[in-house]
Amino acid sequence: MERAPQTRQSLLLELTRHSDEAWVEFVEVYEGAILGFCRALGLQDADARDATQEVLAAVHGRIGTWELGAERGSFRAWLFRVARNVSVDVIADRRRRAADGGARGELVLRELSDVGADAAETFDIELETALFRWAAARVRSEVRESTWHAFERTAVQGRSAEDVARELGTTVGSIYTAKCRVIARIKDRVEGLSGVPEHGHEPEDRR
C-alpha cells in the first residue's frame, strides 16, 4: 500500500514554534484522521473523541521533541506512535475499570501491548481519507457546482459518465473533463500539504 504523503516541513517548523495559525491548520487536516483511527481501534464514539483530544493535546505538548530530519523517522510515524499510545491508554483504562483491576486488569494490559497488528496501515488509510476530504472541501469552493457534481457523481458515487451527462444536460466529454479537472486540483492540494509545489490552478469562474 502506498503511504500517505508527508506533512510539509514549513508547517512542522511553525508547529515547533507553537504558531497558532499552524496549529489551526494541523487540527483542521489531522483531527479527522486521528478520530477515525481511534474508532478503528475499537473505541466508541464518545471515547474516540476524548482520545482524539488527548492525542491533539499530546502533540501540542510534545511537538518540540520531534526534530526535522530526525533519525527516528517521519512526522507521520511520530504522530502514529503518539495516537497509538494515547488510544491504548484510553482502551486500557476503560477495560481495566470494567475488569475491576486485579489479575484480569493485568491480562488486559498484556493483550493491549500488541493491539492492532495492522494499526500503522489503518492509520495511513485514515490519514489518506482525511487528506482527501480536506483537499476536496477546498477544491469544491474553487469550481462551479456543475463541475463538482460531475466529479462527485462519477468519481465518488461511481455512476457512468453517460448517466451523469444526461442528468446534468451536458456532453460525456464535458463530464470527463470536469472529473479530471477536480481530481487534478485535489491531488495538487494534497501534494501542496506534503511540500510538493502546486501547479497554480486559477479558480474557475463560478457564475
PDB file of C-alpha atoms in Angstrom:
ATOM      1  CA  MET A   1       0.000   0.000   0.000  1.00  0.00           C
ATOM      2  CA  GLU A   2       1.315   3.471  -0.904  1.00  0.00           C
ATOM      3  CA  ARG A   3       1.829   5.569   2.193  1.00  0.00           C
ATOM      4  CA  ALA A   4       0.125   8.890   2.777  1.00  0.00           C
ATOM      5  CA  PRO A   5       2.256  11.905   1.830  1.00  0.00           C
ATOM      6  CA  GLN A   6       4.431  13.500   4.474  1.00  0.00           C
ATOM      7  CA  THR A   7       3.496  16.778   6.124  1.00  0.00           C
ATOM      8  CA  ARG A   8       5.351  19.720   4.617  1.00  0.00           C
ATOM      9  CA  GLN A   9       8.322  20.878   6.649  1.00  0.00           C
ATOM     10  CA  SER A  10       7.237  24.520   6.799  1.00  0.00           C
ATOM     11  CA  LEU A  11       4.084  23.542   8.713  1.00  0.00           C
ATOM     12  CA  LEU A  12       6.081  21.330  11.070  1.00  0.00           C
ATOM     13  CA  LEU A  13       8.594  24.090  11.705  1.00  0.00           C
ATOM     14  CA  GLU A  14       5.802  26.507  12.582  1.00  0.00           C
ATOM     15  CA  LEU A  15       4.250  23.887  14.869  1.00  0.00           C
ATOM     16  CA  THR A  16       7.510  23.540  16.791  1.00  0.00           C
ATOM     17  CA  ARG A  17       7.400  27.323  17.235  1.00  0.00           C
ATOM     18  CA  HIS A  18       3.841  26.999  18.598  1.00  0.00           C
ATOM     19  CA  SER A  19       2.308  29.085  15.831  1.00  0.00           C
ATOM     20  CA  ASP A  20      -1.453  29.422  16.392  1.00  0.00           C
ATOM     21  CA  GLU A  21      -2.089  29.589  12.650  1.00  0.00           C
ATOM     22  CA  ALA A  22      -0.082  26.418  12.018  1.00  0.00           C
ATOM     23  CA  TRP A  23      -1.888  24.641  14.843  1.00  0.00           C
ATOM     24  CA  VAL A  24      -5.300  25.540  13.413  1.00  0.00           C
ATOM     25  CA  GLU A  25      -4.238  24.129  10.039  1.00  0.00           C
ATOM     26  CA  PHE A  26      -2.847  20.989  11.646  1.00  0.00           C
ATOM     27  CA  VAL A  27      -6.063  20.314  13.574  1.00  0.00           C
ATOM     28  CA  GLU A  28      -8.167  21.033  10.502  1.00  0.00           C
ATOM     29  CA  VAL A  29      -6.257  18.433   8.486  1.00  0.00           C
ATOM     30  CA  TYR A  30      -5.418  15.739  11.032  1.00  0.00           C
ATOM     31  CA  GLU A  31      -8.198  15.702  13.617  1.00  0.00           C
ATOM     32  CA  GLY A  32     -10.453  13.608  11.375  1.00  0.00           C
ATOM     33  CA  ALA A  33      -7.687  11.081  10.721  1.00  0.00           C
ATOM     34  CA  ILE A  34      -6.949  10.683  14.423  1.00  0.00           C
ATOM     35  CA  LEU A  35     -10.653  10.309  15.235  1.00  0.00           C
ATOM     36  CA  GLY A  36     -11.088   7.654  12.545  1.00  0.00           C
ATOM     37  CA  PHE A  37      -8.032   5.803  13.814  1.00  0.00           C
ATOM     38  CA  CYS A  38      -9.316   5.797  17.400  1.00  0.00           C
ATOM     39  CA  ARG A  39     -12.653   4.422  16.222  1.00  0.00           C
ATOM     40  CA  ALA A  40     -10.879   1.772  14.154  1.00  0.00           C
ATOM     41  CA  LEU A  41      -9.104   0.579  17.303  1.00  0.00           C
ATOM     42  CA  GLY A  42     -12.495  -0.165  18.820  1.00  0.00           C
ATOM     43  CA  LEU A  43     -13.293   2.938  20.845  1.00  0.00           C
ATOM     44  CA  GLN A  44     -16.911   4.051  20.991  1.00  0.00           C
ATOM     45  CA  ASP A  45     -17.658   7.489  19.563  1.00  0.00           C
ATOM     46  CA  ALA A  46     -17.514   9.405  22.852  1.00  0.00           C
ATOM     47  CA  ASP A  47     -14.312   7.664  23.937  1.00  0.00           C
ATOM     48  CA  ALA A  48     -12.808   8.112  20.461  1.00  0.00           C
ATOM     49  CA  ARG A  49     -13.495  11.847  20.606  1.00  0.00           C
ATOM     50  CA  ASP A  50     -11.965  12.071  24.075  1.00  0.00           C
ATOM     51  CA  ALA A  51      -8.917  10.133  22.883  1.00  0.00           C
ATOM     52  CA  THR A  52      -8.610  12.398  19.838  1.00  0.00           C
ATOM     53  CA  GLN A  53      -8.473  15.465  22.053  1.00  0.00           C
ATOM     54  CA  GLU A  54      -5.866  13.747  24.231  1.00  0.00           C
ATOM     55  CA  VAL A  55      -3.782  12.966  21.141  1.00  0.00           C
ATOM     56  CA  LEU A  56      -4.000  16.579  19.968  1.00  0.00           C
ATOM     57  CA  ALA A  57      -3.026  17.795  23.433  1.00  0.00           C
ATOM     58  CA  ALA A  58      -0.104  15.354  23.466  1.00  0.00           C
ATOM     59  CA  VAL A  59       1.066  16.524  20.033  1.00  0.00           C
ATOM     60  CA  HIS A  60       0.821  20.148  21.116  1.00  0.00           C
ATOM     61  CA  GLY A  61       2.831  19.426  24.231  1.00  0.00           C
ATOM     62  CA  ARG A  62       5.427  17.138  22.648  1.00  0.00           C
ATOM     63  CA  ILE A  63       5.929  18.658  19.191  1.00  0.00           C
ATOM     64  CA  GLY A  64       9.126  20.286  20.405  1.00  0.00           C
ATOM     65  CA  THR A  65      10.633  16.833  20.984  1.00  0.00           C
ATOM     66  CA  TRP A  66      10.353  15.954  17.295  1.00  0.00           C
ATOM     67  CA  GLU A  67      13.090  17.313  15.059  1.00  0.00           C
ATOM     68  CA  LEU A  68      13.071  17.837  11.310  1.00  0.00           C
ATOM     69  CA  GLY A  69      15.232  15.187   9.698  1.00  0.00           C
ATOM     70  CA  ALA A  70      15.437  13.202  12.912  1.00  0.00           C
ATOM     71  CA  GLU A  71      16.653   9.634  12.532  1.00  0.00           C
ATOM     72  CA  ARG A  72      13.629   8.326  14.422  1.00  0.00           C
ATOM     73  CA  GLY A  73      11.574   8.720  11.273  1.00  0.00           C
ATOM     74  CA  SER A  74       8.944  10.873   9.650  1.00  0.00           C
ATOM     75  CA  PHE A  75       6.445  13.085  11.402  1.00  0.00           C
ATOM     76  CA  ARG A  76       3.707  10.749  10.180  1.00  0.00           C
ATOM     77  CA  ALA A  77       5.380   7.871  12.018  1.00  0.00           C
ATOM     78  CA  TRP A  78       5.837  10.022  15.125  1.00  0.00           C
ATOM     79  CA  LEU A  79       2.190  11.097  15.053  1.00  0.00           C
ATOM     80  CA  PHE A  80       1.123   7.472  14.630  1.00  0.00           C
ATOM     81  CA  ARG A  81       3.078   6.480  17.737  1.00  0.00           C
ATOM     82  CA  VAL A  82       1.508   9.273  19.766  1.00  0.00           C
ATOM     83  CA  ALA A  83      -2.006   8.399  18.547  1.00  0.00           C
ATOM     84  CA  ARG A  84      -1.493   4.691  19.170  1.00  0.00           C
ATOM     85  CA  ASN A  85      -0.057   5.147  22.654  1.00  0.00           C
ATOM     86  CA  VAL A  86      -2.801   7.512  23.775  1.00  0.00           C
ATOM     87  CA  SER A  87      -5.508   5.269  22.300  1.00  0.00           C
ATOM     88  CA  VAL A  88      -4.050   2.206  24.002  1.00  0.00           C
ATOM     89  CA  ASP A  89      -4.004   4.081  27.305  1.00  0.00           C
ATOM     90  CA  VAL A  90      -7.669   5.026  26.900  1.00  0.00           C
ATOM     91  CA  ILE A  91      -8.657   1.473  25.942  1.00  0.00           C
ATOM     92  CA  ALA A  92      -6.651   0.035  28.824  1.00  0.00           C
ATOM     93  CA  ASP A  93      -8.251   2.443  31.269  1.00  0.00           C
ATOM     94  CA  ARG A  94     -11.770   1.571  30.095  1.00  0.00           C
ATOM     95  CA  ARG A  95     -11.103  -2.180  30.186  1.00  0.00           C
ATOM     96  CA  ARG A  96      -9.212  -2.020  33.466  1.00  0.00           C
ATOM     97  CA  ARG A  97     -12.134  -0.338  35.151  1.00  0.00           C
ATOM     98  CA  ALA A  98     -14.538  -2.821  33.586  1.00  0.00           C
ATOM     99  CA  ALA A  99     -12.399  -5.699  34.852  1.00  0.00           C
ATOM    100  CA  ASP A 100     -12.126  -4.024  38.272  1.00  0.00           C
ATOM    101  CA  GLY A 101      -8.343  -4.330  38.281  1.00  0.00           C
ATOM    102  CA  GLY A 102      -6.527  -7.336  39.671  1.00  0.00           C
ATOM    103  CA  ALA A 103      -5.189 -10.182  37.561  1.00  0.00           C
ATOM    104  CA  ARG A 104      -7.778  -9.549  34.867  1.00  0.00           C
ATOM    105  CA  GLY A 105      -6.607  -5.951  34.544  1.00  0.00           C
ATOM    106  CA  GLU A 106      -3.004  -7.072  34.099  1.00  0.00           C
ATOM    107  CA  LEU A 107      -4.098  -9.535  31.412  1.00  0.00           C
ATOM    108  CA  VAL A 108      -5.846  -6.721  29.559  1.00  0.00           C
ATOM    109  CA  LEU A 109      -2.669  -4.646  29.589  1.00  0.00           C
ATOM    110  CA  ARG A 110      -0.669  -7.537  28.141  1.00  0.00           C
ATOM    111  CA  GLU A 111      -3.272  -8.017  25.416  1.00  0.00           C
ATOM    112  CA  LEU A 112      -3.004  -4.338  24.548  1.00  0.00           C
ATOM    113  CA  SER A 113       0.764  -4.497  24.096  1.00  0.00           C
ATOM    114  CA  ASP A 114       0.258  -5.660  20.509  1.00  0.00           C
ATOM    115  CA  VAL A 115      -3.106  -4.016  19.869  1.00  0.00           C
ATOM    116  CA  GLY A 116      -3.867  -3.641  16.208  1.00  0.00           C
ATOM    117  CA  ALA A 117      -1.171  -5.544  14.334  1.00  0.00           C
ATOM    118  CA  ASP A 118      -2.320  -3.580  11.290  1.00  0.00           C
ATOM    119  CA  ALA A 119      -2.593  -0.317  13.225  1.00  0.00           C
ATOM    120  CA  ALA A 120       0.011   1.511  11.121  1.00  0.00           C
ATOM    121  CA  GLU A 121      -1.799   0.607   7.912  1.00  0.00           C
ATOM    122  CA  THR A 122      -5.106   1.628   9.480  1.00  0.00           C
ATOM    123  CA  PHE A 123      -3.599   4.981  10.427  1.00  0.00           C
ATOM    124  CA  ASP A 124      -2.368   5.511   6.857  1.00  0.00           C
ATOM    125  CA  ILE A 125      -5.822   4.740   5.472  1.00  0.00           C
ATOM    126  CA  GLU A 126      -7.488   7.167   7.868  1.00  0.00           C
ATOM    127  CA  LEU A 127      -4.887   9.815   7.042  1.00  0.00           C
ATOM    128  CA  GLU A 128      -5.392   9.411   3.292  1.00  0.00           C
ATOM    129  CA  THR A 129      -9.152   9.705   3.776  1.00  0.00           C
ATOM    130  CA  ALA A 130      -8.785  12.829   5.914  1.00  0.00           C
ATOM    131  CA  LEU A 131      -6.416  14.438   3.416  1.00  0.00           C
ATOM    132  CA  PHE A 132      -8.840  13.737   0.573  1.00  0.00           C
ATOM    133  CA  ARG A 133     -11.755  15.265   2.468  1.00  0.00           C
ATOM    134  CA  TRP A 134      -9.697  18.301   3.461  1.00  0.00           C
ATOM    135  CA  ALA A 135      -8.498  18.886  -0.100  1.00  0.00           C
ATOM    136  CA  ALA A 136     -11.892  18.180  -1.663  1.00  0.00           C
ATOM    137  CA  ALA A 137     -13.617  20.693   0.609  1.00  0.00           C
ATOM    138  CA  ARG A 138     -11.279  23.416  -0.616  1.00  0.00           C
ATOM    139  CA  VAL A 139     -11.470  22.455  -4.251  1.00  0.00           C
ATOM    140  CA  ARG A 140     -15.259  22.477  -4.123  1.00  0.00           C
ATOM    141  CA  SER A 141     -15.191  26.193  -3.295  1.00  0.00           C
ATOM    142  CA  GLU A 142     -12.970  26.844  -6.332  1.00  0.00           C
ATOM    143  CA  VAL A 143     -15.078  25.247  -9.069  1.00  0.00           C
ATOM    144  CA  ARG A 144     -18.576  25.619 -10.465  1.00  0.00           C
ATOM    145  CA  GLU A 145     -21.327  23.486  -8.978  1.00  0.00           C
ATOM    146  CA  SER A 146     -21.768  21.664 -12.292  1.00  0.00           C
ATOM    147  CA  THR A 147     -18.059  20.782 -12.334  1.00  0.00           C
ATOM    148  CA  TRP A 148     -18.221  19.478  -8.781  1.00  0.00           C
ATOM    149  CA  HIS A 149     -21.386  17.467  -9.437  1.00  0.00           C
ATOM    150  CA  ALA A 150     -19.771  15.866 -12.487  1.00  0.00           C
ATOM    151  CA  PHE A 151     -16.806  14.785 -10.367  1.00  0.00           C
ATOM    152  CA  GLU A 152     -18.813  13.694  -7.338  1.00  0.00           C
ATOM    153  CA  ARG A 153     -21.356  11.625  -9.240  1.00  0.00           C
ATOM    154  CA  THR A 154     -18.750   9.802 -11.317  1.00  0.00           C
ATOM    155  CA  ALA A 155     -15.627   9.547  -9.128  1.00  0.00           C
ATOM    156  CA  VAL A 156     -17.324   9.297  -5.721  1.00  0.00           C
ATOM    157  CA  GLN A 157     -20.725   7.770  -6.434  1.00  0.00           C
ATOM    158  CA  GLY A 158     -19.398   5.553  -9.233  1.00  0.00           C
ATOM    159  CA  ARG A 159     -22.052   6.459 -11.785  1.00  0.00           C
ATOM    160  CA  SER A 160     -21.381   6.349 -15.509  1.00  0.00           C
ATOM    161  CA  ALA A 161     -20.396   9.487 -17.395  1.00  0.00           C
ATOM    162  CA  GLU A 162     -23.265   8.881 -19.800  1.00  0.00           C
ATOM    163  CA  ASP A 163     -25.821   8.789 -16.981  1.00  0.00           C
ATOM    164  CA  VAL A 164     -24.437  11.921 -15.323  1.00  0.00           C
ATOM    165  CA  ALA A 165     -24.232  13.760 -18.653  1.00  0.00           C
ATOM    166  CA  ARG A 166     -27.933  13.130 -19.274  1.00  0.00           C
ATOM    167  CA  GLU A 167     -28.787  14.247 -15.752  1.00  0.00           C
ATOM    168  CA  LEU A 168     -26.762  17.468 -15.973  1.00  0.00           C
ATOM    169  CA  GLY A 169     -27.746  18.198 -19.563  1.00  0.00           C
ATOM    170  CA  THR A 170     -24.225  18.210 -20.970  1.00  0.00           C
ATOM    171  CA  THR A 171     -21.878  16.034 -23.013  1.00  0.00           C
ATOM    172  CA  VAL A 172     -19.964  12.964 -21.897  1.00  0.00           C
ATOM    173  CA  GLY A 173     -16.735  14.724 -22.839  1.00  0.00           C
ATOM    174  CA  SER A 174     -17.582  17.615 -20.530  1.00  0.00           C
ATOM    175  CA  ILE A 175     -18.175  15.190 -17.673  1.00  0.00           C
ATOM    176  CA  TYR A 176     -14.782  13.546 -18.163  1.00  0.00           C
ATOM    177  CA  THR A 177     -13.088  16.950 -18.403  1.00  0.00           C
ATOM    178  CA  ALA A 178     -14.731  18.176 -15.203  1.00  0.00           C
ATOM    179  CA  LYS A 179     -13.862  14.966 -13.367  1.00  0.00           C
ATOM    180  CA  CYS A 180     -10.201  15.126 -14.392  1.00  0.00           C
ATOM    181  CA  ARG A 181     -10.002  18.812 -13.505  1.00  0.00           C
ATOM    182  CA  VAL A 182     -11.271  18.262  -9.965  1.00  0.00           C
ATOM    183  CA  ILE A 183      -9.061  15.208  -9.421  1.00  0.00           C
ATOM    184  CA  ALA A 184      -6.013  17.215 -10.530  1.00  0.00           C
ATOM    185  CA  ARG A 185      -6.871  20.048  -8.151  1.00  0.00           C
ATOM    186  CA  ILE A 186      -7.389  17.677  -5.223  1.00  0.00           C
ATOM    187  CA  LYS A 187      -4.076  15.980  -5.967  1.00  0.00           C
ATOM    188  CA  ASP A 188      -2.337  19.354  -6.070  1.00  0.00           C
ATOM    189  CA  ARG A 189      -3.838  20.301  -2.708  1.00  0.00           C
ATOM    190  CA  VAL A 190      -2.603  17.095  -1.101  1.00  0.00           C
ATOM    191  CA  GLU A 191       0.829  17.459  -2.684  1.00  0.00           C
ATOM    192  CA  GLY A 192       0.932  21.068  -1.516  1.00  0.00           C
ATOM    193  CA  LEU A 193       0.432  19.899   2.051  1.00  0.00           C
ATOM    194  CA  SER A 194       3.340  17.495   1.659  1.00  0.00           C
ATOM    195  CA  GLY A 195       5.620  20.237   0.360  1.00  0.00           C
ATOM    196  CA  VAL A 196       5.450  19.414  -3.363  1.00  0.00           C
ATOM    197  CA  PRO A 197       4.929  22.604  -5.427  1.00  0.00           C
ATOM    198  CA  GLU A 198       1.357  23.086  -6.578  1.00  0.00           C
ATOM    199  CA  HIS A 199       0.575  23.654 -10.235  1.00  0.00           C
ATOM    200  CA  GLY A 200      -1.052  27.001  -9.605  1.00  0.00           C
ATOM    201  CA  HIS A 201      -4.566  26.402 -10.944  1.00  0.00           C
ATOM    202  CA  GLU A 202      -6.671  29.512 -11.253  1.00  0.00           C
ATOM    203  CA  PRO A 203     -10.116  29.384  -9.603  1.00  0.00           C
ATOM    204  CA  GLU A 204     -12.924  28.716 -12.062  1.00  0.00           C
ATOM    205  CA  ASP A 205     -15.469  31.352 -12.878  1.00  0.00           C
ATOM    206  CA  ARG A 206     -18.225  30.052 -10.583  1.00  0.00           C
ATOM    207  CA  ARG A 207     -21.045  32.015 -12.169  1.00  0.00           C
TER     208      ARG A 207
END
